Amino acid sequence: MYKNQTCTGQDSMPYLSCLIHIFEEWFGVEQLEDYLNFANYLLWVFTPLILLILPYFTIFLLYLTIIFLHIYKRKNVLKEAYSHNLWDGARKTVATLWDGHAAVWHGYEVHGMEKIPEGPALIIFYHGAIPIDFYYFMAKIFIQKGRTCRVVADHFVFKIPGFSLLLDVFCALHGPREKCVEILRSGHLLAISPGGVREALISDETYNIIWGNRKGFAQVAIDAEVPIIPMFTQNIREGFRSLGGTRLFRWLYEKFRYPFAPIYGGFPVKFRTYLGDPIPYDPKLTAEELAEKTKNAVQALIDKHQRIPGNIMSALLERFHKSQNSH
């Protein structure tokens, strides 16, 4: 079509076609435009598959962890009678694997680890579509401080096939409030996301906090007389997105209390977890006042460290740019 045209002059071909023609001459290939069109077609076909598969790679890693724990349990069953720390080796191995994945895929960082006291504390965090940032945080705190951070999980998690051993080894619990107070009074760290699954599904790139009128976590901190540490992970919504905010999936969750909404993503964006200043125990504060104070502290972390609305491409470009600068 453009055989008799040149890249300059009156009888010139379009700029893009001219550029393709130059590349054809450089690389010694013909019909480069056809190859590019085919590559674009493949990208169009496979992009939805990649976006849907990547989130479930996280589920695959969780089940891989569970398989390892089962193998570890059977290998060390005879040592159980002689050791009170049967699972320490498994926790350290799993923490190392997850910490490695966090570093390679997300360049994961934790800022403010020094704010975690030697004694008990209640960590309150914003819940992403998939709380993979909290898995990374658990791994990091176990490696750096040798402590297991207990976590309150939604009831549906305990019904997922095969998850019971994983939840038991990493000290997840469903409650009740008295059990949470007992754990804190025993000197442990405990993490709660007041927004839970509803926040995971319904919140979006605007990072709106969805706690409703929940204040049970504040009462736990008051009863245990421990400080609250707010926590937020930058770009967690750019890593994974949920369609739970649509009318259908929101109705399904409210009706059945199960997260039926599809999740997509798994993008290698930069994750930074920020720990805010501890909110000390104050016997003068009511549960309502402490809950509001904590919510404001988490919101302050979002306002300070997160671009609103979040943008996947910008987060990817930021990660790539900083990786290039580090080299």
PDB file of N, CA, C and O in Angstrom, residues 269-308:
ATOM      1  N   VAL A 269       3.138  -4.207  42.649  1.00  0.00           N
ATOM      2  CA  VAL A 269       3.298  -2.821  43.086  1.00  0.00           C
ATOM      3  C   VAL A 269       4.048  -2.786  44.415  1.00  0.00           C
ATOM      4  O   VAL A 269       4.148  -3.793  45.115  1.00  0.00           O
ATOM      5  N   LYS A 270       4.567  -1.620  44.750  1.00  0.00           N
ATOM      6  CA  LYS A 270       5.312  -1.444  45.989  1.00  0.00           C
ATOM      7  C   LYS A 270       4.357  -1.455  47.179  1.00  0.00           C
ATOM      8  O   LYS A 270       3.372  -0.720  47.207  1.00  0.00           O
ATOM      9  N   PHE A 271       4.653  -2.290  48.177  1.00  0.00           N
ATOM     10  CA  PHE A 271       3.897  -2.318  49.422  1.00  0.00           C
ATOM     11  C   PHE A 271       4.766  -1.746  50.537  1.00  0.00           C
ATOM     12  O   PHE A 271       5.906  -2.199  50.742  1.00  0.00           O
ATOM     13  N   ARG A 272       4.222  -0.777  51.250  1.00  0.00           N
ATOM     14  CA  ARG A 272       4.888  -0.254  52.449  1.00  0.00           C
ATOM     15  C   ARG A 272       3.878  -0.255  53.578  1.00  0.00           C
ATOM     16  O   ARG A 272       2.832   0.399  53.481  1.00  0.00           O
ATOM     17  N   THR A 273       4.177  -0.968  54.645  1.00  0.00           N
ATOM     18  CA  THR A 273       3.307  -0.971  55.819  1.00  0.00           C
ATOM     19  C   THR A 273       3.791   0.089  56.796  1.00  0.00           C
ATOM     20  O   THR A 273       4.968   0.109  57.165  1.00  0.00           O
ATOM     21  N   TYR A 274       2.862   0.962  57.207  1.00  0.00           N
ATOM     22  CA  TYR A 274       3.190   2.036  58.143  1.00  0.00           C
ATOM     23  C   TYR A 274       2.480   1.791  59.475  1.00  0.00           C
ATOM     24  O   TYR A 274       1.265   1.564  59.501  1.00  0.00           O
ATOM     25  N   LEU A 275       3.252   1.840  60.549  1.00  0.00           N
ATOM     26  CA  LEU A 275       2.706   1.733  61.898  1.00  0.00           C
ATOM     27  C   LEU A 275       2.665   3.133  62.504  1.00  0.00           C
ATOM     28  O   LEU A 275       3.687   3.840  62.529  1.00  0.00           O
ATOM     29  N   GLY A 276       1.493   3.533  62.972  1.00  0.00           N
ATOM     30  CA  GLY A 276       1.341   4.857  63.555  1.00  0.00           C
ATOM     31  C   GLY A 276       1.770   4.880  65.013  1.00  0.00           C
ATOM     32  O   GLY A 276       2.122   3.851  65.604  1.00  0.00           O
ATOM     33  N   ASP A 277       1.739   6.063  65.595  1.00  0.00           N
ATOM     34  CA  ASP A 277       2.086   6.211  67.008  1.00  0.00           C
ATOM     35  C   ASP A 277       1.072   5.467  67.870  1.00  0.00           C
ATOM     36  O   ASP A 277      -0.146   5.541  67.614  1.00  0.00           O
ATOM     37  N   PRO A 278       1.542   4.757  68.891  1.00  0.00           N
ATOM     38  CA  PRO A 278       0.629   4.023  69.771  1.00  0.00           C
ATOM     39  C   PRO A 278      -0.369   4.960  70.457  1.00  0.00           C
ATOM     40  O   PRO A 278      -0.021   6.078  70.847  1.00  0.00           O
ATOM     41  N   ILE A 279      -1.591   4.501  70.575  1.00  0.00           N
ATOM     42  CA  ILE A 279      -2.616   5.212  71.337  1.00  0.00           C
ATOM     43  C   ILE A 279      -2.633   4.583  72.732  1.00  0.00           C
ATOM     44  O   ILE A 279      -3.090   3.450  72.895  1.00  0.00           O
ATOM     45  N   PRO A 280      -2.104   5.255  73.733  1.00  0.00           N
ATOM     46  CA  PRO A 280      -1.950   4.633  75.053  1.00  0.00           C
ATOM     47  C   PRO A 280      -3.279   4.352  75.732  1.00  0.00           C
ATOM     48  O   PRO A 280      -4.303   4.996  75.436  1.00  0.00           O
ATOM     49  N   TYR A 281      -3.266   3.432  76.648  1.00  0.00           N
ATOM     50  CA  TYR A 281      -4.456   3.122  77.443  1.00  0.00           C
ATOM     51  C   TYR A 281      -4.831   4.328  78.288  1.00  0.00           C
ATOM     52  O   TYR A 281      -3.989   4.913  78.968  1.00  0.00           O
ATOM     53  N   ASP A 282      -6.076   4.710  78.214  1.00  0.00           N
ATOM     54  CA  ASP A 282      -6.588   5.842  78.981  1.00  0.00           C
ATOM     55  C   ASP A 282      -7.916   5.425  79.608  1.00  0.00           C
ATOM     56  O   ASP A 282      -8.918   5.280  78.907  1.00  0.00           O
ATOM     57  N   PRO A 283      -7.942   5.223  80.936  1.00  0.00           N
ATOM     58  CA  PRO A 283      -9.180   4.758  81.590  1.00  0.00           C
ATOM     59  C   PRO A 283     -10.333   5.761  81.476  1.00  0.00           C
ATOM     60  O   PRO A 283     -11.494   5.384  81.696  1.00  0.00           O
ATOM     61  N   LYS A 284     -10.034   6.999  81.083  1.00  0.00           N
ATOM     62  CA  LYS A 284     -11.081   8.002  80.980  1.00  0.00           C
ATOM     63  C   LYS A 284     -11.845   7.914  79.663  1.00  0.00           C
ATOM     64  O   LYS A 284     -12.949   8.456  79.538  1.00  0.00           O
ATOM     65  N   LEU A 285     -11.265   7.230  78.684  1.00  0.00           N
ATOM     66  CA  LEU A 285     -11.909   7.114  77.374  1.00  0.00           C
ATOM     67  C   LEU A 285     -12.964   6.011  77.374  1.00  0.00           C
ATOM     68  O   LEU A 285     -12.746   4.927  77.925  1.00  0.00           O
ATOM     69  N   THR A 286     -14.098   6.275  76.740  1.00  0.00           N
ATOM     70  CA  THR A 286     -15.097   5.229  76.537  1.00  0.00           C
ATOM     71  C   THR A 286     -14.727   4.439  75.282  1.00  0.00           C
ATOM     72  O   THR A 286     -13.860   4.855  74.493  1.00  0.00           O
ATOM     73  N   ALA A 287     -15.396   3.302  75.068  1.00  0.00           N
ATOM     74  CA  ALA A 287     -15.131   2.478  73.883  1.00  0.00           C
ATOM     75  C   ALA A 287     -15.447   3.264  72.608  1.00  0.00           C
ATOM     76  O   ALA A 287     -14.717   3.181  71.619  1.00  0.00           O
ATOM     77  N   GLU A 288     -16.538   4.050  72.640  1.00  0.00           N
ATOM     78  CA  GLU A 288     -16.915   4.845  71.474  1.00  0.00           C
ATOM     79  C   GLU A 288     -15.839   5.876  71.144  1.00  0.00           C
ATOM     80  O   GLU A 288     -15.471   6.063  69.975  1.00  0.00           O
ATOM     81  N   GLU A 289     -15.321   6.545  72.173  1.00  0.00           N
ATOM     82  CA  GLU A 289     -14.300   7.569  71.965  1.00  0.00           C
ATOM     83  C   GLU A 289     -12.988   6.966  71.467  1.00  0.00           C
ATOM     84  O   GLU A 289     -12.336   7.520  70.574  1.00  0.00           O
ATOM     85  N   LEU A 290     -12.616   5.825  72.040  1.00  0.00           N
ATOM     86  CA  LEU A 290     -11.374   5.170  71.629  1.00  0.00           C
ATOM     87  C   LEU A 290     -11.479   4.631  70.207  1.00  0.00           C
ATOM     88  O   LEU A 290     -10.518   4.714  69.419  1.00  0.00           O
ATOM     89  N   ALA A 291     -12.659   4.097  69.847  1.00  0.00           N
ATOM     90  CA  ALA A 291     -12.866   3.596  68.484  1.00  0.00           C
ATOM     91  C   ALA A 291     -12.735   4.735  67.485  1.00  0.00           C
ATOM     92  O   ALA A 291     -12.110   4.588  66.423  1.00  0.00           O
ATOM     93  N   GLU A 292     -13.322   5.893  67.797  1.00  0.00           N
ATOM     94  CA  GLU A 292     -13.244   7.048  66.906  1.00  0.00           C
ATOM     95  C   GLU A 292     -11.815   7.568  66.800  1.00  0.00           C
ATOM     96  O   GLU A 292     -11.354   7.933  65.713  1.00  0.00           O
ATOM     97  N   LYS A 293     -11.104   7.581  67.911  1.00  0.00           N
ATOM     98  CA  LYS A 293      -9.717   8.032  67.917  1.00  0.00           C
ATOM     99  C   LYS A 293      -8.842   7.112  67.072  1.00  0.00           C
ATOM    100  O   LYS A 293      -7.956   7.572  66.334  1.00  0.00           O
ATOM    101  N   THR A 294      -9.093   5.819  67.154  1.00  0.00           N
ATOM    102  CA  THR A 294      -8.329   4.838  66.372  1.00  0.00           C
ATOM    103  C   THR A 294      -8.633   4.979  64.886  1.00  0.00           C
ATOM    104  O   THR A 294      -7.724   4.928  64.045  1.00  0.00           O
ATOM    105  N   LYS A 295      -9.897   5.155  64.563  1.00  0.00           N
ATOM    106  CA  LYS A 295     -10.291   5.328  63.161  1.00  0.00           C
ATOM    107  C   LYS A 295      -9.616   6.559  62.565  1.00  0.00           C
ATOM    108  O   LYS A 295      -9.121   6.524  61.424  1.00  0.00           O
ATOM    109  N   ASN A 296      -9.565   7.627  63.332  1.00  0.00           N
ATOM    110  CA  ASN A 296      -8.901   8.848  62.861  1.00  0.00           C
ATOM    111  C   ASN A 296      -7.403   8.621  62.658  1.00  0.00           C
ATOM    112  O   ASN A 296      -6.805   9.181  61.731  1.00  0.00           O
ATOM    113  N   ALA A 297      -6.805   7.792  63.509  1.00  0.00           N
ATOM    114  CA  ALA A 297      -5.371   7.507  63.390  1.00  0.00           C
ATOM    115  C   ALA A 297      -5.074   6.700  62.130  1.00  0.00           C
ATOM    116  O   ALA A 297      -4.085   6.958  61.425  1.00  0.00           O
ATOM    117  N   VAL A 298      -5.932   5.713  61.820  1.00  0.00           N
ATOM    118  CA  VAL A 298      -5.760   4.935  60.587  1.00  0.00           C
ATOM    119  C   VAL A 298      -5.997   5.830  59.374  1.00  0.00           C
ATOM    120  O   VAL A 298      -5.255   5.765  58.383  1.00  0.00           O
ATOM    121  N   GLN A 299      -7.009   6.683  59.457  1.00  0.00           N
ATOM    122  CA  GLN A 299      -7.296   7.609  58.354  1.00  0.00           C
ATOM    123  C   GLN A 299      -6.135   8.559  58.119  1.00  0.00           C
ATOM    124  O   GLN A 299      -5.804   8.900  56.969  1.00  0.00           O
ATOM    125  N   ALA A 300      -5.480   8.980  59.201  1.00  0.00           N
ATOM    126  CA  ALA A 300      -4.324   9.876  59.072  1.00  0.00           C
ATOM    127  C   ALA A 300      -3.184   9.193  58.329  1.00  0.00           C
ATOM    128  O   ALA A 300      -2.480   9.827  57.527  1.00  0.00           O
ATOM    129  N   LEU A 301      -2.992   7.889  58.560  1.00  0.00           N
ATOM    130  CA  LEU A 301      -1.961   7.140  57.835  1.00  0.00           C
ATOM    131  C   LEU A 301      -2.297   7.052  56.353  1.00  0.00           C
ATOM    132  O   LEU A 301      -1.419   7.183  55.489  1.00  0.00           O
ATOM    133  N   ILE A 302      -3.580   6.832  56.047  1.00  0.00           N
ATOM    134  CA  ILE A 302      -4.020   6.771  54.650  1.00  0.00           C
ATOM    135  C   ILE A 302      -3.796   8.122  53.969  1.00  0.00           C
ATOM    136  O   ILE A 302      -3.253   8.197  52.861  1.00  0.00           O
ATOM    137  N   ASP A 303      -4.207   9.186  54.648  1.00  0.00           N
ATOM    138  CA  ASP A 303      -4.075  10.529  54.073  1.00  0.00           C
ATOM    139  C   ASP A 303      -2.608  10.899  53.823  1.00  0.00           C
ATOM    140  O   ASP A 303      -2.289  11.573  52.844  1.00  0.00           O
ATOM    141  N   LYS A 304      -1.735  10.449  54.697  1.00  0.00           N
ATOM    142  CA  LYS A 304      -0.326  10.817  54.603  1.00  0.00           C
ATOM    143  C   LYS A 304       0.438   9.997  53.577  1.00  0.00           C
ATOM    144  O   LYS A 304       1.319  10.519  52.876  1.00  0.00           O
ATOM    145  N   HIS A 305       0.100   8.719  53.454  1.00  0.00           N
ATOM    146  CA  HIS A 305       0.952   7.819  52.671  1.00  0.00           C
ATOM    147  C   HIS A 305       0.319   7.272  51.397  1.00  0.00           C
ATOM    148  O   HIS A 305       1.008   6.621  50.615  1.00  0.00           O
ATOM    149  N   GLN A 306      -0.981   7.531  51.159  1.00  0.00           N
ATOM    150  CA  GLN A 306      -1.638   6.909  50.022  1.00  0.00           C
ATOM    151  C   GLN A 306      -2.145   7.940  49.021  1.00  0.00           C
ATOM    152  O   GLN A 306      -2.800   8.922  49.399  1.00  0.00           O
ATOM    153  N   ARG A 307      -1.865   7.705  47.756  1.00  0.00           N
ATOM    154  CA  ARG A 307      -2.443   8.529  46.693  1.00  0.00           C
ATOM    155  C   ARG A 307      -3.913   8.169  46.549  1.00  0.00           C
ATOM    156  O   ARG A 307      -4.269   6.982  46.453  1.00  0.00           O
ATOM    157  N   ILE A 308      -4.787   9.196  46.551  1.00  0.00           N
ATOM    158  CA  ILE A 308      -6.224   8.982  46.449  1.00  0.00           C
ATOM    159  C   ILE A 308      -6.745   9.711  45.204  1.00  0.00           C
ATOM    160  O   ILE A 308      -6.518  10.906  45.055  1.00  0.00           O
TER     161      ILE A 308
END
